Coordinates of C-alpha atoms in Angstrom, one line a residue:
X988 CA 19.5 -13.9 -2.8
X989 CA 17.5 -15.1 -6.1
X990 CA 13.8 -16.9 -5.0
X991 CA 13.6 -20.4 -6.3
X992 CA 11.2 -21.1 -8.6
X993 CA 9.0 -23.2 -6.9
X994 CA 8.1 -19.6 -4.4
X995 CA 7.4 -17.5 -7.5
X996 CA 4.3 -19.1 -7.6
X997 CA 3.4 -18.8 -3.5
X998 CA -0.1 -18.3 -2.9
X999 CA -3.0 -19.1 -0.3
X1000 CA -5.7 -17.7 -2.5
X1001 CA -5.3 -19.6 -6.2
X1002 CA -5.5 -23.4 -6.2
X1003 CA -8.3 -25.7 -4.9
X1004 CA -9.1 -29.0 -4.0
X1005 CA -12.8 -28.1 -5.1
X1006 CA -13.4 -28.4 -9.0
X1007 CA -16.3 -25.8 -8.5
X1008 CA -14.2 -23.4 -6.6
X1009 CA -11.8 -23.3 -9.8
X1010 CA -14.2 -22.2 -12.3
X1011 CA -16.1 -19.8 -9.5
X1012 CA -12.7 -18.7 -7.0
X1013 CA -9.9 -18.8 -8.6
X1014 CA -8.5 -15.3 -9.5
X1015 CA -7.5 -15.2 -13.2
X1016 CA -7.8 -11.4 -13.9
X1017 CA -10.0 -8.4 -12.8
X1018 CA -12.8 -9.6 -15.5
X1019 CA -13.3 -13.1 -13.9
X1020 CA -13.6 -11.8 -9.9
X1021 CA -15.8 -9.2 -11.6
X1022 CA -17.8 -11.7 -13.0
X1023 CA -17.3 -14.2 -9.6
X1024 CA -18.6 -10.7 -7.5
X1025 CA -21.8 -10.4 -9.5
X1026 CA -22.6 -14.4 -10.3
X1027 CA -22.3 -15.0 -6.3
X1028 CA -24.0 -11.6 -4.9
X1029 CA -27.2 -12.5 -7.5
X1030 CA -27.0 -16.4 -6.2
X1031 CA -27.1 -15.3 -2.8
X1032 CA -28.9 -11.6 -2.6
X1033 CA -31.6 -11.5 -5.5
X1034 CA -33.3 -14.8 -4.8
X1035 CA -34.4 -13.4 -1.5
X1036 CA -36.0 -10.8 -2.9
X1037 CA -38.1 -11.9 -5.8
X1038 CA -39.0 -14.5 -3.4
X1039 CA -39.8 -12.4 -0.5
X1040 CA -42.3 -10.3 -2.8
X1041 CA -43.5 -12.6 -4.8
X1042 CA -44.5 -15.5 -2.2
X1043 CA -44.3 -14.0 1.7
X1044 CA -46.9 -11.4 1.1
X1045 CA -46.3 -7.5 2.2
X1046 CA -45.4 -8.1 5.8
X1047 CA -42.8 -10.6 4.8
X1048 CA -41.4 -8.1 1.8
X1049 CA -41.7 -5.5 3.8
X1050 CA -39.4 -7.0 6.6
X1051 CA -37.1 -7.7 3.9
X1052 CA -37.0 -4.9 2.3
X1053 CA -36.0 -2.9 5.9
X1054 CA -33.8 -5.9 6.7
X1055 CA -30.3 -3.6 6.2
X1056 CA -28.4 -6.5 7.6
X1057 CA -29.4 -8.7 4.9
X1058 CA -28.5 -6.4 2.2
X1059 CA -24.8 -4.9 3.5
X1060 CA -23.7 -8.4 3.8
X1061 CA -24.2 -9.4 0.4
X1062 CA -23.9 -6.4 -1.3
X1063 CA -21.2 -4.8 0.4
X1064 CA -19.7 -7.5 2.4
X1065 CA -19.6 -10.3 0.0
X1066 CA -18.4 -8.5 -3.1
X1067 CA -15.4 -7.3 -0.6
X1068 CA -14.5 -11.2 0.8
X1069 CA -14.1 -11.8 -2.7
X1070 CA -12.6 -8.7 -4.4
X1071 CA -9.6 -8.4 -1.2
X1072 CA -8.3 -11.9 -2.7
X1073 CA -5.9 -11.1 -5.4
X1074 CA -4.6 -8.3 -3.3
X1075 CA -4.0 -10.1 -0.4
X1076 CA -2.5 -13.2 -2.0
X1077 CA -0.2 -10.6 -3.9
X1078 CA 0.9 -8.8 -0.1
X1079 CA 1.7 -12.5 1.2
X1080 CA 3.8 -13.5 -1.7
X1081 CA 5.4 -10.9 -1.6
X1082 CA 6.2 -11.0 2.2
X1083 CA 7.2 -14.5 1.3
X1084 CA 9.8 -13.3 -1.6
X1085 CA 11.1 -10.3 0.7
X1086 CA 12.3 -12.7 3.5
X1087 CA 14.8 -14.2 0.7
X1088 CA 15.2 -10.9 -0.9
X1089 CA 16.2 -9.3 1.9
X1090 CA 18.4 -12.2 2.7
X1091 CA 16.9 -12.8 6.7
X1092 CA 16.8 -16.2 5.4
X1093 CA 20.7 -17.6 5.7
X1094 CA 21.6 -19.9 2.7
X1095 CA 21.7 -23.0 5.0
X1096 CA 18.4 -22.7 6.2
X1097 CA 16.8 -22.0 2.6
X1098 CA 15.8 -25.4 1.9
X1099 CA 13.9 -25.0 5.5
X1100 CA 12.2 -22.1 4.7
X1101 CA 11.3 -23.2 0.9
X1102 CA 9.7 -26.4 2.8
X1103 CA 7.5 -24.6 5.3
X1104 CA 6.6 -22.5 2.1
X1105 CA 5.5 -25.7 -0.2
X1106 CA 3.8 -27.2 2.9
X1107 CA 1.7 -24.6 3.5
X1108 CA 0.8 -24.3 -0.1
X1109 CA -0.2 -28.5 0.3
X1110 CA -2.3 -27.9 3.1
X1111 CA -3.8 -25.0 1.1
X1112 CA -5.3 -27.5 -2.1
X1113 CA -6.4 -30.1 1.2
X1114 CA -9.6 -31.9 -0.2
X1115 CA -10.9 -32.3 3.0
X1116 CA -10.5 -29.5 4.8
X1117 CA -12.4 -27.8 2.2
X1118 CA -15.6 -30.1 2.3
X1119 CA -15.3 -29.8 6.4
X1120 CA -15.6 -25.9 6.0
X1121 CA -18.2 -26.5 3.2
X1122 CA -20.3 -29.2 5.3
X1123 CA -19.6 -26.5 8.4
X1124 CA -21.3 -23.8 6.7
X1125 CA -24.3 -25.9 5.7
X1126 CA -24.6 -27.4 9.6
X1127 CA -24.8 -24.2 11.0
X1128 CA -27.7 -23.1 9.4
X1129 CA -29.8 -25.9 10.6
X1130 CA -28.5 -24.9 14.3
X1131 CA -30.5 -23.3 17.0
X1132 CA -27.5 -20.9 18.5
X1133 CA -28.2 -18.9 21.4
X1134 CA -29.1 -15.1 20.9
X1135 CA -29.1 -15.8 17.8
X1136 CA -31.7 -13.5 16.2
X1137 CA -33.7 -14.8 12.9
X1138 CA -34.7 -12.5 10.6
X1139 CA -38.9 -12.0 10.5
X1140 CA -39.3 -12.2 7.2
X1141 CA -37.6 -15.9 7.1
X1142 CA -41.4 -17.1 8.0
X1143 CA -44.6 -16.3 6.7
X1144 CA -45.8 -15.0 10.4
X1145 CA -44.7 -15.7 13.5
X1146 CA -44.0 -19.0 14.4
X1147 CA -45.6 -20.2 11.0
X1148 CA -44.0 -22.1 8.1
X1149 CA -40.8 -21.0 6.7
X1150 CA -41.5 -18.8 3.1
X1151 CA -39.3 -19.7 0.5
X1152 CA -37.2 -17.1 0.5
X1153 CA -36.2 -17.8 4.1
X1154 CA -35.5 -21.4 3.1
X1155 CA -32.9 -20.0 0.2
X1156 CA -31.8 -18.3 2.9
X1157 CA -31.3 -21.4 4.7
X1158 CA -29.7 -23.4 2.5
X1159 CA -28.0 -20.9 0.0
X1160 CA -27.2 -17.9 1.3
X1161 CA -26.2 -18.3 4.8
X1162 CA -24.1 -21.6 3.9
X1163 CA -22.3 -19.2 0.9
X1164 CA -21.5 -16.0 3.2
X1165 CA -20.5 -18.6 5.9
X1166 CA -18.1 -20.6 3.8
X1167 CA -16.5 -17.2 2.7
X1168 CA -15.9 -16.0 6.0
X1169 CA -14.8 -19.7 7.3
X1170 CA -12.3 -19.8 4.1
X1171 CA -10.5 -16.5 5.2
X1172 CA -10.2 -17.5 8.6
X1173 CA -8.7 -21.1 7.2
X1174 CA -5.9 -19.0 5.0
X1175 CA -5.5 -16.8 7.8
X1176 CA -4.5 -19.4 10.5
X1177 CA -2.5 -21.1 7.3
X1178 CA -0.3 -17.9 7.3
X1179 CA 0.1 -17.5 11.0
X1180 CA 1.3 -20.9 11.0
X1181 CA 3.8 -20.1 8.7
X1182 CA 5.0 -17.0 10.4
X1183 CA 5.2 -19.1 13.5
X1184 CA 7.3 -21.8 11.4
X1185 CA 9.8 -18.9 10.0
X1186 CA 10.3 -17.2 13.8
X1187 CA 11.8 -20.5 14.0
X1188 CA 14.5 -20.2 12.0
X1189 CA 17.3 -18.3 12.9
X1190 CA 16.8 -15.0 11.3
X1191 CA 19.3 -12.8 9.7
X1192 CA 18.4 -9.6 11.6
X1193 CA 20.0 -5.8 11.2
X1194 CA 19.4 -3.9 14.0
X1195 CA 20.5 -0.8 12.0
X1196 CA 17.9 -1.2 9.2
X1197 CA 15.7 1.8 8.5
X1198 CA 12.3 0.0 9.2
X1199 CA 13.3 0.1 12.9
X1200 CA 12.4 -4.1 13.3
X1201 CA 15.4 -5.6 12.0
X1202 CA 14.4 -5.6 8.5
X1203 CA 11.0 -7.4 9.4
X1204 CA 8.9 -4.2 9.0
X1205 CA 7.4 -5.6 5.7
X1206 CA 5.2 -8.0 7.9
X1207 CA 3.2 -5.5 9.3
X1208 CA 2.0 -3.3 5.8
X1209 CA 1.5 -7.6 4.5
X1210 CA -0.9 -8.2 8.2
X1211 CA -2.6 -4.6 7.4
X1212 CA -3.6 -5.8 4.0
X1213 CA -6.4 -7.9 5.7
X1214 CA -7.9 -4.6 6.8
X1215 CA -10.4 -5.2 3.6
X1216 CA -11.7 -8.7 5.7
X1217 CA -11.9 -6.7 8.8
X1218 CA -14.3 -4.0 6.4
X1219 CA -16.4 -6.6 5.2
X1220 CA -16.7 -8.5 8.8
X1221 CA -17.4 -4.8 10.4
X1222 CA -20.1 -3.9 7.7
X1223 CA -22.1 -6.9 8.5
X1224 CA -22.2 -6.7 12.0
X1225 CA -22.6 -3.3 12.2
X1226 CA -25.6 -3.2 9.7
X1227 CA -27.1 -6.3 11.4
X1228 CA -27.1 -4.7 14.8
X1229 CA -28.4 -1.7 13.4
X1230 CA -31.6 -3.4 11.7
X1231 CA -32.1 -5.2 15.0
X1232 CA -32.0 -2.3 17.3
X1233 CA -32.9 0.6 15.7
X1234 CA -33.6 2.3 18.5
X1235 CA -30.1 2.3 19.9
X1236 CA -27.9 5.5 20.7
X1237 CA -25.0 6.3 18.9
X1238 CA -22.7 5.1 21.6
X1239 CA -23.7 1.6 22.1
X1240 CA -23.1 1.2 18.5
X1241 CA -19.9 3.3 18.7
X1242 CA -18.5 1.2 21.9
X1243 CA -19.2 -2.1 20.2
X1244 CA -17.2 -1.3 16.9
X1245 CA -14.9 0.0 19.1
X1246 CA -14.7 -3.8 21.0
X1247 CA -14.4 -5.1 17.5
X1248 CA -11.6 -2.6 16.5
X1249 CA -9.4 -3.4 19.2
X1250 CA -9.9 -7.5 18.4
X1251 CA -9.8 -7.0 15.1
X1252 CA -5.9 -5.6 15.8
X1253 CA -5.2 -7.9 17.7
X1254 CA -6.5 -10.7 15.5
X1255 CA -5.0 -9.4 12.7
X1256 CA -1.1 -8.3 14.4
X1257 CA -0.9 -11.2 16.6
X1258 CA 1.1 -13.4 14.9
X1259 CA 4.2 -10.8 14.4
X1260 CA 4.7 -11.2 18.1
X1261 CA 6.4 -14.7 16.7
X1262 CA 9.0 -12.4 15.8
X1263 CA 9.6 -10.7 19.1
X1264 CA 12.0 -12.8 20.9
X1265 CA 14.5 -12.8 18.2
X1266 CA 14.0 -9.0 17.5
X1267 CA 14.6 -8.3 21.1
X1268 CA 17.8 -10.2 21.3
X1269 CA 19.1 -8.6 17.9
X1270 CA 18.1 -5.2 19.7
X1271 CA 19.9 -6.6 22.6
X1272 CA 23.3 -7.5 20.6
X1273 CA 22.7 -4.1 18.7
X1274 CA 23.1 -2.3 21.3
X1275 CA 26.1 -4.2 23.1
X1276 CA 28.0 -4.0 19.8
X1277 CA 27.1 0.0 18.8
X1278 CA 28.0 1.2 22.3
X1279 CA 31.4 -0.9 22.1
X1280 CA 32.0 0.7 18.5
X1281 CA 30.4 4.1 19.2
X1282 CA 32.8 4.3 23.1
X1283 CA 36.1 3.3 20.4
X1284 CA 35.3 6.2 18.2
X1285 CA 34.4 8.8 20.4
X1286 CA 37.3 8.4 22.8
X1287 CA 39.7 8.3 19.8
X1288 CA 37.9 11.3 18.4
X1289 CA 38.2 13.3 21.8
X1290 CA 42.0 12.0 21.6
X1291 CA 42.4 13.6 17.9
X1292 CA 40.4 17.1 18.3
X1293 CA 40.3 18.2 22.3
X1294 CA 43.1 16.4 23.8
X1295 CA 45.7 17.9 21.6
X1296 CA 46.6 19.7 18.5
X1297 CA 45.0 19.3 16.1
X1298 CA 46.6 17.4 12.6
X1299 CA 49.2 20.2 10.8
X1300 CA 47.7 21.0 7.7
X1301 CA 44.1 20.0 8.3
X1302 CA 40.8 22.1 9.1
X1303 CA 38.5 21.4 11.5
X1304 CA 35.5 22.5 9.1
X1305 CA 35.0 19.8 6.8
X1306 CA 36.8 16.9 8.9
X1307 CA 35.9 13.7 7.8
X1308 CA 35.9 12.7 11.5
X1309 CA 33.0 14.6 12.1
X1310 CA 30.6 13.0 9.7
X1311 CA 31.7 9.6 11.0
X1312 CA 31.2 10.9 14.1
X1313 CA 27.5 11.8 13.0
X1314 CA 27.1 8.6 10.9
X1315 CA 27.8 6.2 14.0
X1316 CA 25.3 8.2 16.0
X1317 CA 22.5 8.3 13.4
X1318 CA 22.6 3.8 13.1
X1319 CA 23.1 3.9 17.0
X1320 CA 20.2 5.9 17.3
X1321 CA 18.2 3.4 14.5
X1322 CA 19.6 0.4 16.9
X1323 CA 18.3 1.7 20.2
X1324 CA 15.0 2.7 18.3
X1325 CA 14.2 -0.2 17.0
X1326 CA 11.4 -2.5 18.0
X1327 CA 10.5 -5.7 19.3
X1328 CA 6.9 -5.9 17.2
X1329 CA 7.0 -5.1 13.9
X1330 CA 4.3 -3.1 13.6
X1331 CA 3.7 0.7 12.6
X1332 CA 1.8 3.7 13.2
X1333 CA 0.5 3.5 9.6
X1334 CA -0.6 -0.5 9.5
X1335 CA -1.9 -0.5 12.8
X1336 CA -4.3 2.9 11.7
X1337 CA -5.2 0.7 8.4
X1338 CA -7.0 -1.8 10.3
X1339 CA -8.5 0.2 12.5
X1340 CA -9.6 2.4 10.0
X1341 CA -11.2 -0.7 8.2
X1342 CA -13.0 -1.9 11.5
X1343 CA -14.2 1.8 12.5
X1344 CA -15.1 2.6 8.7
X1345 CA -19.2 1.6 9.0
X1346 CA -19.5 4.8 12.3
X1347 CA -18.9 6.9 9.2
X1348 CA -23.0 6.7 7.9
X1349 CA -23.8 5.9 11.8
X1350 CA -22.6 9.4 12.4
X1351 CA -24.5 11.2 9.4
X1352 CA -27.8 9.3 10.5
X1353 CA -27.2 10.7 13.7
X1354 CA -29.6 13.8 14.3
X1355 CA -27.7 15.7 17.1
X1356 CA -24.3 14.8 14.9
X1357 CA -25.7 16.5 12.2
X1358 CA -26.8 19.1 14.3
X1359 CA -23.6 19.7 15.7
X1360 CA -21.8 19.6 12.1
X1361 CA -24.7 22.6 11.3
X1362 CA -23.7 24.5 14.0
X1363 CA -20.0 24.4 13.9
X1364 CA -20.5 24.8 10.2
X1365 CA -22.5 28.6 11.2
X1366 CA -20.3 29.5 13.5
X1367 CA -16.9 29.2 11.1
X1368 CA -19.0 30.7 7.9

């Protein structure tokens, strides 16, 4: 089936309501987010520090300069929030194409699916959703939330006057890193909604398709592709709760990035369960219709080779009944296999990958890790 014109442009990344957003945001080549990484990361990271050493004295550089928190999150985390968009908008455009390409979407019910497609793109550009994540971002920096833990060096000493560097913080940084984060979440609930829109539809589904979910098995390597936001969101945490408890073992940190691991998958994966009630009924008539064809042609084979002579004339090596015979088994054996989340091994491994990624240099700051790498590294030279 040939995509209309108005999805070969689908995208929840390019496109704003903002006019600064389309000069600073919008993805027009690997030079521009290049240039977006670096102009942002300066605007919200270096600030800090020439402030912090220039005006909060050698406690409050100090503090900064230790803060690890501070620095993954705009150095590491930021640059990823941004550099994940061009190929995360190219996974859901193309999961948008493959639904027409691999024709799940039936002709009368294309002019459906191209609306849910443009609607979601309309809610994308809304003005004022923007401004309320914008104005969000901004109002929670002026908010006193519970356990939440201030950096030291934001004041000059404790309980004093905030420096300026923790009042950039305020009102620069934390609203920029915020926005970010808030932005992916919008564009994430933008796409569940229209997965939830498109399980609506009645679905063209093959039971007997290779990908073992109906033909659907695209939507889980699209979902894995935010496994680059679940990096950047497990960086920041991790490096945050590292600079704030220092102290800690190895396995409190390991246990909570575990937590997050697990949420992260089920964040990310949750909205291909959509998909699961009509996968499980095209299992369900898969299965009704390959045993009713697979019981036809094994009794007629029995009939042909065991039940009597065999044909005049014909061989039983190199029968062509035979590799039917195989053939029918091999798609009943993809039908009966196939599965009612469209989700792999390999997706599901990405994500967690991306959320468990930051135990990596947890584990070589560990000493008894690196004592037990010495040891097993004796005892096989």
């Amino acid at each position: 089936m040939d995509v209309p014109a108005s999805l070969l442009d689908f995208s929840l990344i390019q496109g704003s309501a903002l006019g600064w957003r389309r000069s600073l945001a919008r993805p027009r080549g690997s030079a521009s987010r290049s240039l977006r990484i670096l102009v942002l990361t300066l605007v919200g990271w270096l600030p800090l520090l020439v402030l912090s050493l220039l005006q909060g004295g050698p406690s409050v550089s100090h503090a900064f300069l230790r803060d690890l928190g501070i620095h993954v999150e705009f150095l590491v985390s930021l640059p990823l929030l941004i550099a994940a968009e061009r190929y995360i908008d190219l996974s859901l455009a193309a999961a948008v194409r493959q639904f027409l390409v691999s024709e799940l979407i039936g002709p009368k019910d294309l002019a459906t699916f191209e609306g849910v497609a443009r609607g979601v793109m309309r809610l994308r550009r809304g003005a004022a959703i923007e401004a309320g994540l914008l104005v969000a971002s901004f109002a929670v920096s002026f908010m006193d939330l519970p356990h939440q833990a201030n950096p030291v060096w934001l004041h000059s000493e404790p309980g004093g006057p905030r420096t300026l560097a923790g009042w950039w913080y305020l009102v620069v940084s934390m609203p920029l890193i915020r926005f970010l984060v808030l932005r992916w979440l919008w564009r994430g609930i933008l796409w569940a909604g229209f997965l939830f829109r498109v399980s609506r539809l009645p679905l063209v589904l093959v039971p007997t398709h290779p990908d073992v979910a109906g033909g659907l098995g695209f939507l889980g390597t699209c979902q894995a592709s935010f496994a680059l936001i679940v990096l950047a969101v497990s960086s920041t945490l991790t490096a945050q709760r590292l600079s704030r408890a220092p102290s800690a073992n190895f396995t409190d940190y390991a246990l909570h990035l575990f937590a997050f691991a697990l949420l992260s998958l089920v964040v990310v994966f949750a909205p291909l369960a959509f998909f699961s009630r009509q996968l499980l009924f095209a299992k369900r008539r898969g299965d009704h219709a390959f045993s009713g064809v697979a019981a036809w042609h094994s009794r007629r084979f029995e009939q042909r080779w065991f039940h009597r002579e065999p044909p005049a004339g014909q061989e039983l090596l190199g029968a062509p009944e035979f590799s039917s015979l195989v053939d029918l088994g091999s798609s009943f054996s993809v039908a009966r296999r196939m599965r009612w989340f469209p989700v792999d091994i390999r997706a599901a491994v990405a994500v967690l990958g991306a959320a468990m990624a930051p135990m990596v240099p947890l584990l070589l700051a560990d000493r008894r890790f690196i004592e037990v790498l010495v040891a097993l590294a004796k005892s096989v030279l």
